[in-house]
Amino acid sequence: MEIDKENVVQAVVIMDTFNDHFNPISKCKPMSLLPVAGVPLINYILESLAHGGVGEVILFCCQDGPTIKDYIRKSIENKAIWSVTMDVQVMMSDSCQTMGDVMREIDAAGLVRGYFILAGVNTITNINFGALLEQHKQLCKKDKGAAMTLVYKKVAWEHPLIGSDKPIFLAADANTNKVLMHHKYKPKSTEKSISLPLEVVLNHSEVKLHHNLADANIALCSPSVPPLFSDNFDFQTRDDFVHGILINEEILASSLYYTLLKGNQYAAAVTNWKTYQTVCRDVLHNWAYPLSFETGSTEQNNYLFMGNHIFREKSSTLSRSCSLIEDVLIGSQTHINDNTVVSKSVIGKNCVIGNNVTITGSHIMNNVVIKDNCKVLNSFIDEQCTIGENSVIENGTIIASNVVVDAGSQLKGTLLESSEVDKEKSLMKSTSECTEWENESSGSGGDDFIGFEKSWSSSESCYSSDGSDESSLPDSPVPEDTNIFLQEVIDSLARGYEEKLKNDYLILEINSSRYAYNIQLHEVNFFVVRALLSMPVLAENKNVLNTVKDILKYFRPVLSNYIKTKSSIMDCLRAVEDSCIKCEWLDGKSGQVLHLLYEADVVDEDSLIEWHKDLEENESPIANQTSLVKFFDWLEEASEESDDSD
Amino acid sequence: MSPSKGSGKDLDDKFIDLIGKFVSDIKNGKLRGSNNIALSMVTLLETIISDSQNATAYELCTAVRAAGRRVAAALPHELVASNVTRRILRAVRDENRAHANQVNQTVEGSGESLQRLVLAAGARRATLGAAQHDLREPLRDHIAELRGELESSVSSVCGQAKEHVHGDEVILTYGASALAEKFLRAAPRTYKLILAEGPETAESHAMAHRLSTAGISVTVVSSASIYAVMSRVNKVVISVSAALGGGAVLAAAGLSAVTQAARHYSVPVLALAPLYKLCPVHATDASYFNALAPPHSALPYERHECASDNVHVYAPMYDFAPPDHITLFITNLGGSSPSYMYRLLSELYDPNDYNL
């Protein structure tokens, strides 16, 4: 194996999803050990990589590294099938908060030698990675700039994999499969139209538009990808990367391609509870063959197939009067008692299900006890839980491990976890929080809908959460990108002013925030000046004008970087106008501020006069301020004087 | 036939690694085709035998059996691997007995006669404990013989093509199979072939194309029209996944329709089954008859039907054809009728090894 190290296919698996879609389950165990159809996610990805001809895998953990390392070590000791052909390396870094950080870390450590596969731990697939990577290499011979090939699976438009995740719209050159446009809808968005830039159609003889692609979180990367992440530290996620590459294609000299999987290949990513459910079903229905609910164990065929996609482990025991309807998986040593009805559910190992229980659309992990006459609908119950008699658990209730639910409880769309502080298996009810979240997210347009299948639960009250990166706390209004941008610029300027940072760094910081929030250049000019005039020092200070003078002097390089052309000067003046209206500390001082700017050579006379005209035409509230009138009188005099002297 | 639990202890770590390599080669698709799998299994077991520290009959049997169990557990659908294991176990037992016979050589009756076999039935079932000597050397010959048989099995099956396929006959075959293709190529090229598409349509088409470039007149029909064309067919030639103990066969899904139609029109069905495909599995073992293949060939995942939660798509991995649907098995030893299969089984394997 050592000899042809150059030819070994490398894969990088990112073991975190950097979101909280699986809270509270993901809090107490790493995402990679979340069982899908009874098998931890990590087994699926490792086995599929081994099947796909990958020789070396780097597992990149940002959290729970030791747990995963331990798990890998145990698997190797147990001679898991993948351990024979694959070299698995666990990398740990607690400092990484996003996928971008991970890629930068990989670049810094020089972990990848060449072309590599980038996958998430939540990927379940049976594709031949080696062949796809070879295809990508061929493509790179034709186009030196090819950075990444995205792997998508075509599915029906109604498919839950699309509907419950963020759907993608993709425009690509039909001849080369080069991605021209990549747009992610917001879930449940009401966008009715999408705008396709004209040059996309004009510059290519044939353009393919896809709207029915499921993203499997797999990408085939060129060696240039990690450095690209390092160079652009505003790339936080793969979507940022895709977006950044498409916008700055010429600057970064990189391009993106995509590939669709063939008919008999399956790929999906577990991104939220709804896709979790769908993927479980697909695994039971054998779509991911050779991956199955027996993946990861060396012994196969331990399950009995009972028709209707019902499988039970040989050592499980069923009561004669219980009935299994369809899509059921029952783990070893589990016992199901009389008159119990199970449908579309996965039940783990060593569970005891009582009499007259109804379980539908639910996922029950190992060692769970469900007592008599319970109803469990569309819910998730983690390990070691006990559900008391006559309880009703429904509508996307998620119960973390070691919870004891009292007899007769009624739970709807609740998150339950045992509080570990007092080490007693007590209940922490978070019902109210949950509904709050729900109201909040529906109020702000619903960023992420991640409950269980709606059609299964009659009501819509599923657990939903707001998991995107820029979201703030539920009680604050969701700010727009420009507002965040302004706030960030103010923050960095204030910090720069306090700590006397170099102006060059500040410019770099502002530029990176600009790319992060996708702000146009003229807006940047506007916001920088606006930020300068709204710095917190000004609000606190009595002698505003002196401070403004100080600030302008200090930030002269920043200003001259942005305010160069005529149009940028106009942006600057508009910002002054805006600040004078909005900031109370500048009330009535617009003339003086302008004077300072004029003295500092930031603005010139012609623009000032033009702007003044605009002010009067638009009847701006500051047009008649005495200080402003005075300033322009002075300006006219001064210009006359200078004219005279000519 | 499910292997019993707990077998890992009997094997060295290096053997387990070898087995893991073998299993992952098959899973990765590096090793394809039942004949290749059988040959690699022989190589694997040969390594285990020659590297065993203690080469008494008992030790060897334990090691070989443990390896066979491990492979069977990891790859329940590669029946060939288990069959090869049984053959080697049989060789070990034979060698041990031959040696035992040598030791207490009696004057009368050298060599094995039918009468001796019957009388010695008890001894055959006896435990392997007594003899303590190295069996490696004699086993090497046995293994070489077995390997030779495996290597020549395809050609010896195909060598019989002239006896069964004659000019101007209409032959029907089902799906793509390397063995059936070789068999049909070996026959005189004047017959007409009807190829019914199997579950892997593209492979069936590729096979039809190759045969027609070889100068055989090929007509491809969809599997739905098998019944319609069957009345004109003179013989059906199929390759099987496994020949079962009772004379039934396991073959690619959809085969049952072919043999039913053939039965209705009294068309002879020839099943190509090299000896290594003979399994001591009987028609009561549900795990093979219920096995599911990925359903992509039945209904593509893109179809909107798959988006619904209430749709179940089934694609069985095998089809079962009962003994009375098969006219003749063609093994490397010649043709044999389904009712004779049990006899072949007891010749090939030791009854103790039916369950690995």
Short mmCIF file of N, CA, C and O in Angstrom, two decimals, chain B residues 244-334:
data_model
loop_
_atom_site.label_atom_id
_atom_site.label_comp_id
_atom_site.label_asym_id
_atom_site.label_seq_id
_atom_site.Cartn_x
_atom_site.Cartn_y
_atom_site.Cartn_z
N LEU B 244 -29.79 -26.18 -6.62
CA LEU B 244 -30.10 -26.57 -5.25
C LEU B 244 -30.15 -28.09 -5.12
O LEU B 244 -30.23 -28.82 -6.11
N GLY B 245 -30.17 -28.50 -3.86
CA GLY B 245 -30.10 -29.92 -3.57
C GLY B 245 -31.21 -30.73 -4.23
O GLY B 245 -30.96 -31.81 -4.76
N GLY B 246 -32.41 -30.24 -4.22
CA GLY B 246 -33.52 -31.02 -4.74
C GLY B 246 -33.65 -30.99 -6.24
O GLY B 246 -34.59 -31.55 -6.79
N GLY B 247 -32.75 -30.31 -6.93
CA GLY B 247 -32.85 -30.22 -8.37
C GLY B 247 -33.52 -28.95 -8.83
O GLY B 247 -33.78 -28.76 -10.02
N ALA B 248 -33.82 -28.07 -7.90
CA ALA B 248 -34.37 -26.77 -8.27
C ALA B 248 -33.22 -25.81 -8.56
O ALA B 248 -32.05 -26.16 -8.33
N VAL B 249 -33.52 -24.63 -9.07
CA VAL B 249 -32.44 -23.66 -9.30
C VAL B 249 -32.81 -22.29 -8.75
O VAL B 249 -33.98 -21.93 -8.66
N LEU B 250 -31.76 -21.55 -8.41
CA LEU B 250 -31.89 -20.12 -8.14
C LEU B 250 -31.26 -19.42 -9.33
O LEU B 250 -30.15 -19.77 -9.73
N ALA B 251 -31.96 -18.45 -9.88
CA ALA B 251 -31.37 -17.74 -11.02
C ALA B 251 -31.87 -16.30 -10.99
O ALA B 251 -32.61 -15.91 -10.09
N ALA B 252 -31.46 -15.55 -11.98
CA ALA B 252 -31.82 -14.13 -12.04
C ALA B 252 -33.33 -13.95 -11.97
O ALA B 252 -34.09 -14.79 -12.47
N ALA B 253 -33.76 -12.86 -11.35
CA ALA B 253 -35.18 -12.60 -11.20
C ALA B 253 -35.86 -12.59 -12.56
O ALA B 253 -35.33 -12.06 -13.52
N GLY B 254 -37.01 -13.20 -12.61
CA GLY B 254 -37.76 -13.25 -13.86
C GLY B 254 -37.64 -14.58 -14.56
O GLY B 254 -38.35 -14.86 -15.53
N LEU B 255 -36.74 -15.41 -14.06
CA LEU B 255 -36.54 -16.69 -14.71
C LEU B 255 -37.76 -17.60 -14.59
O LEU B 255 -38.06 -18.40 -15.47
N SER B 256 -38.46 -17.43 -13.49
CA SER B 256 -39.61 -18.30 -13.25
C SER B 256 -40.61 -18.21 -14.40
O SER B 256 -41.17 -19.23 -14.84
N ALA B 257 -40.80 -17.01 -14.92
CA ALA B 257 -41.74 -16.84 -16.03
C ALA B 257 -41.26 -17.64 -17.24
O ALA B 257 -42.06 -18.22 -17.97
N VAL B 258 -39.95 -17.66 -17.43
CA VAL B 258 -39.40 -18.39 -18.59
C VAL B 258 -39.65 -19.88 -18.44
O VAL B 258 -40.16 -20.54 -19.36
N THR B 259 -39.32 -20.41 -17.26
CA THR B 259 -39.45 -21.86 -17.11
C THR B 259 -40.93 -22.29 -17.08
O THR B 259 -41.27 -23.36 -17.57
N GLN B 260 -41.78 -21.44 -16.55
CA GLN B 260 -43.21 -21.75 -16.56
C GLN B 260 -43.71 -21.87 -18.00
O GLN B 260 -44.42 -22.81 -18.35
N ALA B 261 -43.32 -20.89 -18.82
CA ALA B 261 -43.75 -20.89 -20.21
C ALA B 261 -43.20 -22.12 -20.91
O ALA B 261 -43.90 -22.80 -21.67
N ALA B 262 -41.92 -22.43 -20.62
CA ALA B 262 -41.30 -23.59 -21.25
C ALA B 262 -42.03 -24.87 -20.85
O ALA B 262 -42.26 -25.76 -21.67
N ARG B 263 -42.41 -24.93 -19.60
CA ARG B 263 -43.12 -26.10 -19.09
C ARG B 263 -44.46 -26.24 -19.82
O ARG B 263 -44.84 -27.33 -20.22
N HIS B 264 -45.12 -25.10 -19.98
CA HIS B 264 -46.44 -25.13 -20.62
C HIS B 264 -46.33 -25.65 -22.04
O HIS B 264 -47.18 -26.41 -22.51
N TYR B 265 -45.28 -25.23 -22.76
CA TYR B 265 -45.13 -25.67 -24.15
C TYR B 265 -44.23 -26.90 -24.25
O TYR B 265 -43.83 -27.26 -25.35
N SER B 266 -43.90 -27.49 -23.12
CA SER B 266 -43.04 -28.67 -23.09
C SER B 266 -41.73 -28.45 -23.83
O SER B 266 -41.29 -29.29 -24.62
N VAL B 267 -41.15 -27.30 -23.64
CA VAL B 267 -39.86 -27.02 -24.24
C VAL B 267 -38.78 -27.44 -23.24
O VAL B 267 -38.88 -27.08 -22.06
N PRO B 268 -37.78 -28.19 -23.66
CA PRO B 268 -36.75 -28.58 -22.70
C PRO B 268 -35.94 -27.39 -22.19
O PRO B 268 -35.64 -26.48 -22.96
N VAL B 269 -35.64 -27.41 -20.92
CA VAL B 269 -34.86 -26.33 -20.31
C VAL B 269 -33.51 -26.90 -19.88
O VAL B 269 -33.45 -27.84 -19.10
N LEU B 270 -32.43 -26.33 -20.41
CA LEU B 270 -31.09 -26.75 -20.03
C LEU B 270 -30.52 -25.74 -19.06
O LEU B 270 -30.45 -24.55 -19.37
N ALA B 271 -30.15 -26.22 -17.89
CA ALA B 271 -29.57 -25.30 -16.89
C ALA B 271 -28.07 -25.53 -16.85
O ALA B 271 -27.62 -26.65 -16.60
N LEU B 272 -27.32 -24.49 -17.12
CA LEU B 272 -25.86 -24.61 -17.11
C LEU B 272 -25.39 -24.43 -15.68
O LEU B 272 -25.52 -23.35 -15.11
N ALA B 273 -24.88 -25.48 -15.09
CA ALA B 273 -24.48 -25.40 -13.68
C ALA B 273 -23.15 -26.13 -13.48
O ALA B 273 -23.14 -27.34 -13.27
N PRO B 274 -22.03 -25.43 -13.56
CA PRO B 274 -20.76 -26.07 -13.21
C PRO B 274 -20.84 -26.60 -11.78
O PRO B 274 -21.62 -26.08 -10.97
N LEU B 275 -20.04 -27.57 -11.46
CA LEU B 275 -20.19 -28.26 -10.17
C LEU B 275 -20.07 -27.31 -8.98
O LEU B 275 -20.69 -27.54 -7.95
N TYR B 276 -19.26 -26.24 -9.14
CA TYR B 276 -19.10 -25.38 -7.97
C TYR B 276 -20.36 -24.58 -7.65
O TYR B 276 -20.42 -23.89 -6.66
N LYS B 277 -21.35 -24.67 -8.51
CA LYS B 277 -22.61 -23.97 -8.20
C LYS B 277 -23.62 -24.88 -7.50
O LYS B 277 -24.73 -24.46 -7.22
N LEU B 278 -23.21 -26.09 -7.26
CA LEU B 278 -24.12 -27.02 -6.57
C LEU B 278 -24.14 -26.72 -5.07
O LEU B 278 -23.11 -26.77 -4.41
N CYS B 279 -25.31 -26.41 -4.56
CA CYS B 279 -25.40 -26.03 -3.15
C CYS B 279 -26.25 -27.03 -2.39
O CYS B 279 -27.32 -27.40 -2.86
N PRO B 280 -25.82 -27.41 -1.20
CA PRO B 280 -26.70 -28.24 -0.38
C PRO B 280 -27.77 -27.39 0.31
O PRO B 280 -27.99 -27.51 1.51
N VAL B 281 -28.39 -26.51 -0.43
CA VAL B 281 -29.45 -25.66 0.10
C VAL B 281 -30.76 -26.25 -0.40
O VAL B 281 -30.83 -26.69 -1.55
N HIS B 282 -31.74 -26.29 0.45
CA HIS B 282 -33.02 -26.84 -0.01
C HIS B 282 -34.07 -25.75 -0.07
O HIS B 282 -33.91 -24.68 0.50
N ALA B 283 -35.13 -26.03 -0.77
CA ALA B 283 -36.09 -25.00 -1.13
C ALA B 283 -36.83 -24.42 0.06
O ALA B 283 -37.68 -23.56 -0.08
N THR B 284 -36.48 -24.85 1.26
CA THR B 284 -37.17 -24.32 2.43
C THR B 284 -36.43 -23.14 3.05
O THR B 284 -36.92 -22.54 3.98
N ASP B 285 -35.26 -22.83 2.53
CA ASP B 285 -34.46 -21.78 3.16
C ASP B 285 -34.89 -20.41 2.68
O ASP B 285 -34.55 -19.98 1.58
N ALA B 286 -35.66 -19.73 3.51
CA ALA B 286 -36.32 -18.51 3.04
C ALA B 286 -35.34 -17.37 2.79
O ALA B 286 -35.62 -16.48 2.01
N SER B 287 -34.17 -17.41 3.46
CA SER B 287 -33.32 -16.23 3.37
C SER B 287 -32.85 -15.97 1.95
O SER B 287 -32.56 -14.84 1.59
N TYR B 288 -32.75 -17.01 1.14
CA TYR B 288 -32.32 -16.77 -0.23
C TYR B 288 -33.48 -16.41 -1.14
O TYR B 288 -33.30 -15.73 -2.13
N PHE B 289 -34.65 -16.88 -0.80
CA PHE B 289 -35.77 -16.63 -1.70
C PHE B 289 -36.41 -15.28 -1.46
O PHE B 289 -37.10 -14.75 -2.30
N ASN B 290 -36.14 -14.71 -0.28
CA ASN B 290 -36.72 -13.41 0.04
C ASN B 290 -35.75 -12.27 -0.19
O ASN B 290 -36.10 -11.12 0.03
N ALA B 291 -34.53 -12.58 -0.60
CA ALA B 291 -33.52 -11.52 -0.68
C ALA B 291 -33.94 -10.45 -1.68
O ALA B 291 -34.47 -10.77 -2.75
N LEU B 292 -33.71 -9.21 -1.31
CA LEU B 292 -34.12 -8.10 -2.17
C LEU B 292 -32.89 -7.45 -2.81
O LEU B 292 -31.88 -7.23 -2.16
N ALA B 293 -33.04 -7.14 -4.06
CA ALA B 293 -32.01 -6.40 -4.79
C ALA B 293 -32.39 -4.92 -4.76
O ALA B 293 -33.52 -4.59 -4.42
N PRO B 294 -31.48 -4.01 -5.09
CA PRO B 294 -31.89 -2.61 -5.15
C PRO B 294 -32.95 -2.41 -6.23
O PRO B 294 -32.85 -3.01 -7.31
N PRO B 295 -33.95 -1.61 -5.94
CA PRO B 295 -35.09 -1.53 -6.84
C PRO B 295 -34.92 -0.59 -8.03
O PRO B 295 -35.87 -0.34 -8.74
N HIS B 296 -33.70 -0.11 -8.27
CA HIS B 296 -33.53 0.87 -9.35
C HIS B 296 -33.99 0.33 -10.70
O HIS B 296 -34.52 1.08 -11.51
N SER B 297 -33.75 -0.96 -10.91
CA SER B 297 -34.10 -1.49 -12.23
C SER B 297 -35.61 -1.62 -12.37
O SER B 297 -36.14 -1.61 -13.48
N ALA B 298 -36.31 -1.73 -11.26
CA ALA B 298 -37.76 -1.87 -11.34
C ALA B 298 -38.44 -0.51 -11.52
O ALA B 298 -39.36 -0.37 -12.32
N LEU B 299 -37.97 0.47 -10.79
CA LEU B 299 -38.57 1.80 -10.88
C LEU B 299 -37.48 2.81 -10.55
O LEU B 299 -36.97 2.80 -9.44
N PRO B 300 -37.11 3.67 -11.50
CA PRO B 300 -36.03 4.62 -11.21
C PRO B 300 -36.40 5.54 -10.05
O PRO B 300 -37.56 5.87 -9.86
N TYR B 301 -35.37 5.93 -9.32
CA TYR B 301 -35.61 6.77 -8.13
C TYR B 301 -36.17 8.13 -8.50
O TYR B 301 -36.83 8.77 -7.70
N GLU B 302 -35.90 8.59 -9.72
CA GLU B 302 -36.38 9.92 -10.12
C GLU B 302 -37.90 9.97 -10.23
O GLU B 302 -38.48 11.04 -10.20
N ARG B 303 -38.52 8.82 -10.44
CA ARG B 303 -39.95 8.83 -10.71
C ARG B 303 -40.71 9.39 -9.52
O ARG B 303 -40.34 9.18 -8.37
N HIS B 304 -41.79 10.08 -9.82
CA HIS B 304 -42.46 10.75 -8.72
C HIS B 304 -43.15 9.76 -7.79
O HIS B 304 -43.46 10.07 -6.66
N GLU B 305 -43.35 8.52 -8.27
CA GLU B 305 -43.94 7.50 -7.39
C GLU B 305 -43.06 7.29 -6.16
O GLU B 305 -43.56 7.04 -5.07
N CYS B 306 -41.74 7.40 -6.37
CA CYS B 306 -40.82 7.12 -5.27
C CYS B 306 -40.87 8.20 -4.21
O CYS B 306 -40.34 8.03 -3.12
N ALA B 307 -41.43 9.34 -4.55
CA ALA B 307 -41.49 10.42 -3.57
C ALA B 307 -42.56 10.14 -2.53
O ALA B 307 -42.53 10.70 -1.45
N SER B 308 -43.48 9.27 -2.86
CA SER B 308 -44.57 9.02 -1.92
C SER B 308 -44.12 8.04 -0.85
O SER B 308 -43.28 7.18 -1.08
N ASP B 309 -44.70 8.17 0.31
CA ASP B 309 -44.31 7.30 1.41
C ASP B 309 -44.96 5.94 1.34
O ASP B 309 -44.57 5.01 2.02
N ASN B 310 -46.00 5.85 0.54
CA ASN B 310 -46.77 4.62 0.56
C ASN B 310 -46.41 3.67 -0.57
O ASN B 310 -47.08 2.68 -0.78
N VAL B 311 -45.36 4.01 -1.30
CA VAL B 311 -44.98 3.15 -2.41
C VAL B 311 -43.90 2.19 -1.96
O VAL B 311 -42.91 2.60 -1.36
N HIS B 312 -44.10 0.93 -2.22
CA HIS B 312 -43.07 -0.07 -1.95
C HIS B 312 -42.61 -0.62 -3.29
O HIS B 312 -43.43 -1.08 -4.07
N VAL B 313 -41.34 -0.56 -3.53
CA VAL B 313 -40.82 -1.12 -4.78
C VAL B 313 -40.01 -2.35 -4.42
O VAL B 313 -39.08 -2.28 -3.63
N TYR B 314 -40.36 -3.47 -4.99
CA TYR B 314 -39.63 -4.72 -4.71
C TYR B 314 -38.89 -5.17 -5.94
O TYR B 314 -39.43 -5.15 -7.04
N ALA B 315 -37.67 -5.54 -5.76
CA ALA B 315 -36.93 -6.18 -6.83
C ALA B 315 -36.25 -7.39 -6.22
O ALA B 315 -35.24 -7.26 -5.56
N PRO B 316 -36.81 -8.58 -6.40
CA PRO B 316 -36.19 -9.76 -5.80
C PRO B 316 -34.83 -10.02 -6.42
O PRO B 316 -34.61 -9.72 -7.59
N MET B 317 -33.95 -10.56 -5.63
CA MET B 317 -32.61 -10.82 -6.13
C MET B 317 -32.61 -12.10 -6.97
O MET B 317 -31.97 -12.16 -8.01
N TYR B 318 -33.32 -13.10 -6.52
CA TYR B 318 -33.32 -14.37 -7.23
C TYR B 318 -34.74 -14.76 -7.61
O TYR B 318 -35.71 -14.27 -7.06
N ASP B 319 -34.79 -15.68 -8.52
CA ASP B 319 -36.05 -16.35 -8.81
C ASP B 319 -35.82 -17.84 -8.60
O ASP B 319 -34.71 -18.33 -8.78
N PHE B 320 -36.87 -18.50 -8.27
CA PHE B 320 -36.75 -19.93 -7.96
C PHE B 320 -37.50 -20.71 -9.03
O PHE B 320 -38.64 -20.39 -9.36
N ALA B 321 -36.82 -21.68 -9.59
CA ALA B 321 -37.52 -22.55 -10.54
C ALA B 321 -37.51 -23.95 -9.96
O ALA B 321 -36.45 -24.50 -9.65
N PRO B 322 -38.68 -24.57 -9.80
CA PRO B 322 -38.76 -25.89 -9.16
C PRO B 322 -38.14 -26.97 -10.06
O PRO B 322 -37.96 -26.77 -11.26
N PRO B 323 -37.83 -28.14 -9.48
CA PRO B 323 -37.14 -29.19 -10.24
C PRO B 323 -37.88 -29.62 -11.50
O PRO B 323 -37.24 -29.92 -12.50
N ASP B 324 -39.21 -29.63 -11.45
CA ASP B 324 -39.91 -30.16 -12.62
C ASP B 324 -39.89 -29.19 -13.80
O ASP B 324 -40.36 -29.50 -14.88
N HIS B 325 -39.37 -27.98 -13.58
CA HIS B 325 -39.23 -27.06 -14.71
C HIS B 325 -37.90 -27.24 -15.44
O HIS B 325 -37.70 -26.69 -16.51
N ILE B 326 -37.00 -27.95 -14.83
CA ILE B 326 -35.68 -28.12 -15.43
C ILE B 326 -35.60 -29.49 -16.06
O ILE B 326 -35.96 -30.51 -15.43
N THR B 327 -35.16 -29.55 -17.31
CA THR B 327 -35.05 -30.83 -17.97
C THR B 327 -33.71 -31.47 -17.68
O THR B 327 -33.61 -32.64 -17.36
N LEU B 328 -32.65 -30.65 -17.80
CA LEU B 328 -31.32 -31.23 -17.70
C LEU B 328 -30.36 -30.20 -17.11
O LEU B 328 -30.38 -29.03 -17.51
N PHE B 329 -29.58 -30.64 -16.15
CA PHE B 329 -28.47 -29.80 -15.69
C PHE B 329 -27.24 -30.17 -16.49
O PHE B 329 -26.94 -31.35 -16.67
N ILE B 330 -26.52 -29.18 -16.97
CA ILE B 330 -25.27 -29.48 -17.65
C ILE B 330 -24.13 -29.07 -16.73
O ILE B 330 -23.89 -27.89 -16.50
N THR B 331 -23.49 -30.07 -16.16
CA THR B 331 -22.35 -29.81 -15.27
C THR B 331 -21.07 -30.14 -16.02
O THR B 331 -21.13 -30.57 -17.17
N ASN B 332 -19.93 -29.95 -15.36
CA ASN B 332 -18.70 -30.29 -16.07
C ASN B 332 -18.60 -31.78 -16.33
O ASN B 332 -17.85 -32.20 -17.19
N LEU B 333 -19.35 -32.57 -15.58
CA LEU B 333 -19.25 -34.01 -15.77
C LEU B 333 -20.21 -34.52 -16.84
O LEU B 333 -20.23 -35.71 -17.13
N GLY B 334 -21.01 -33.67 -17.39
CA GLY B 334 -21.99 -34.11 -18.38
C GLY B 334 -23.38 -33.74 -17.91
O GLY B 334 -23.56 -33.07 -16.89
#
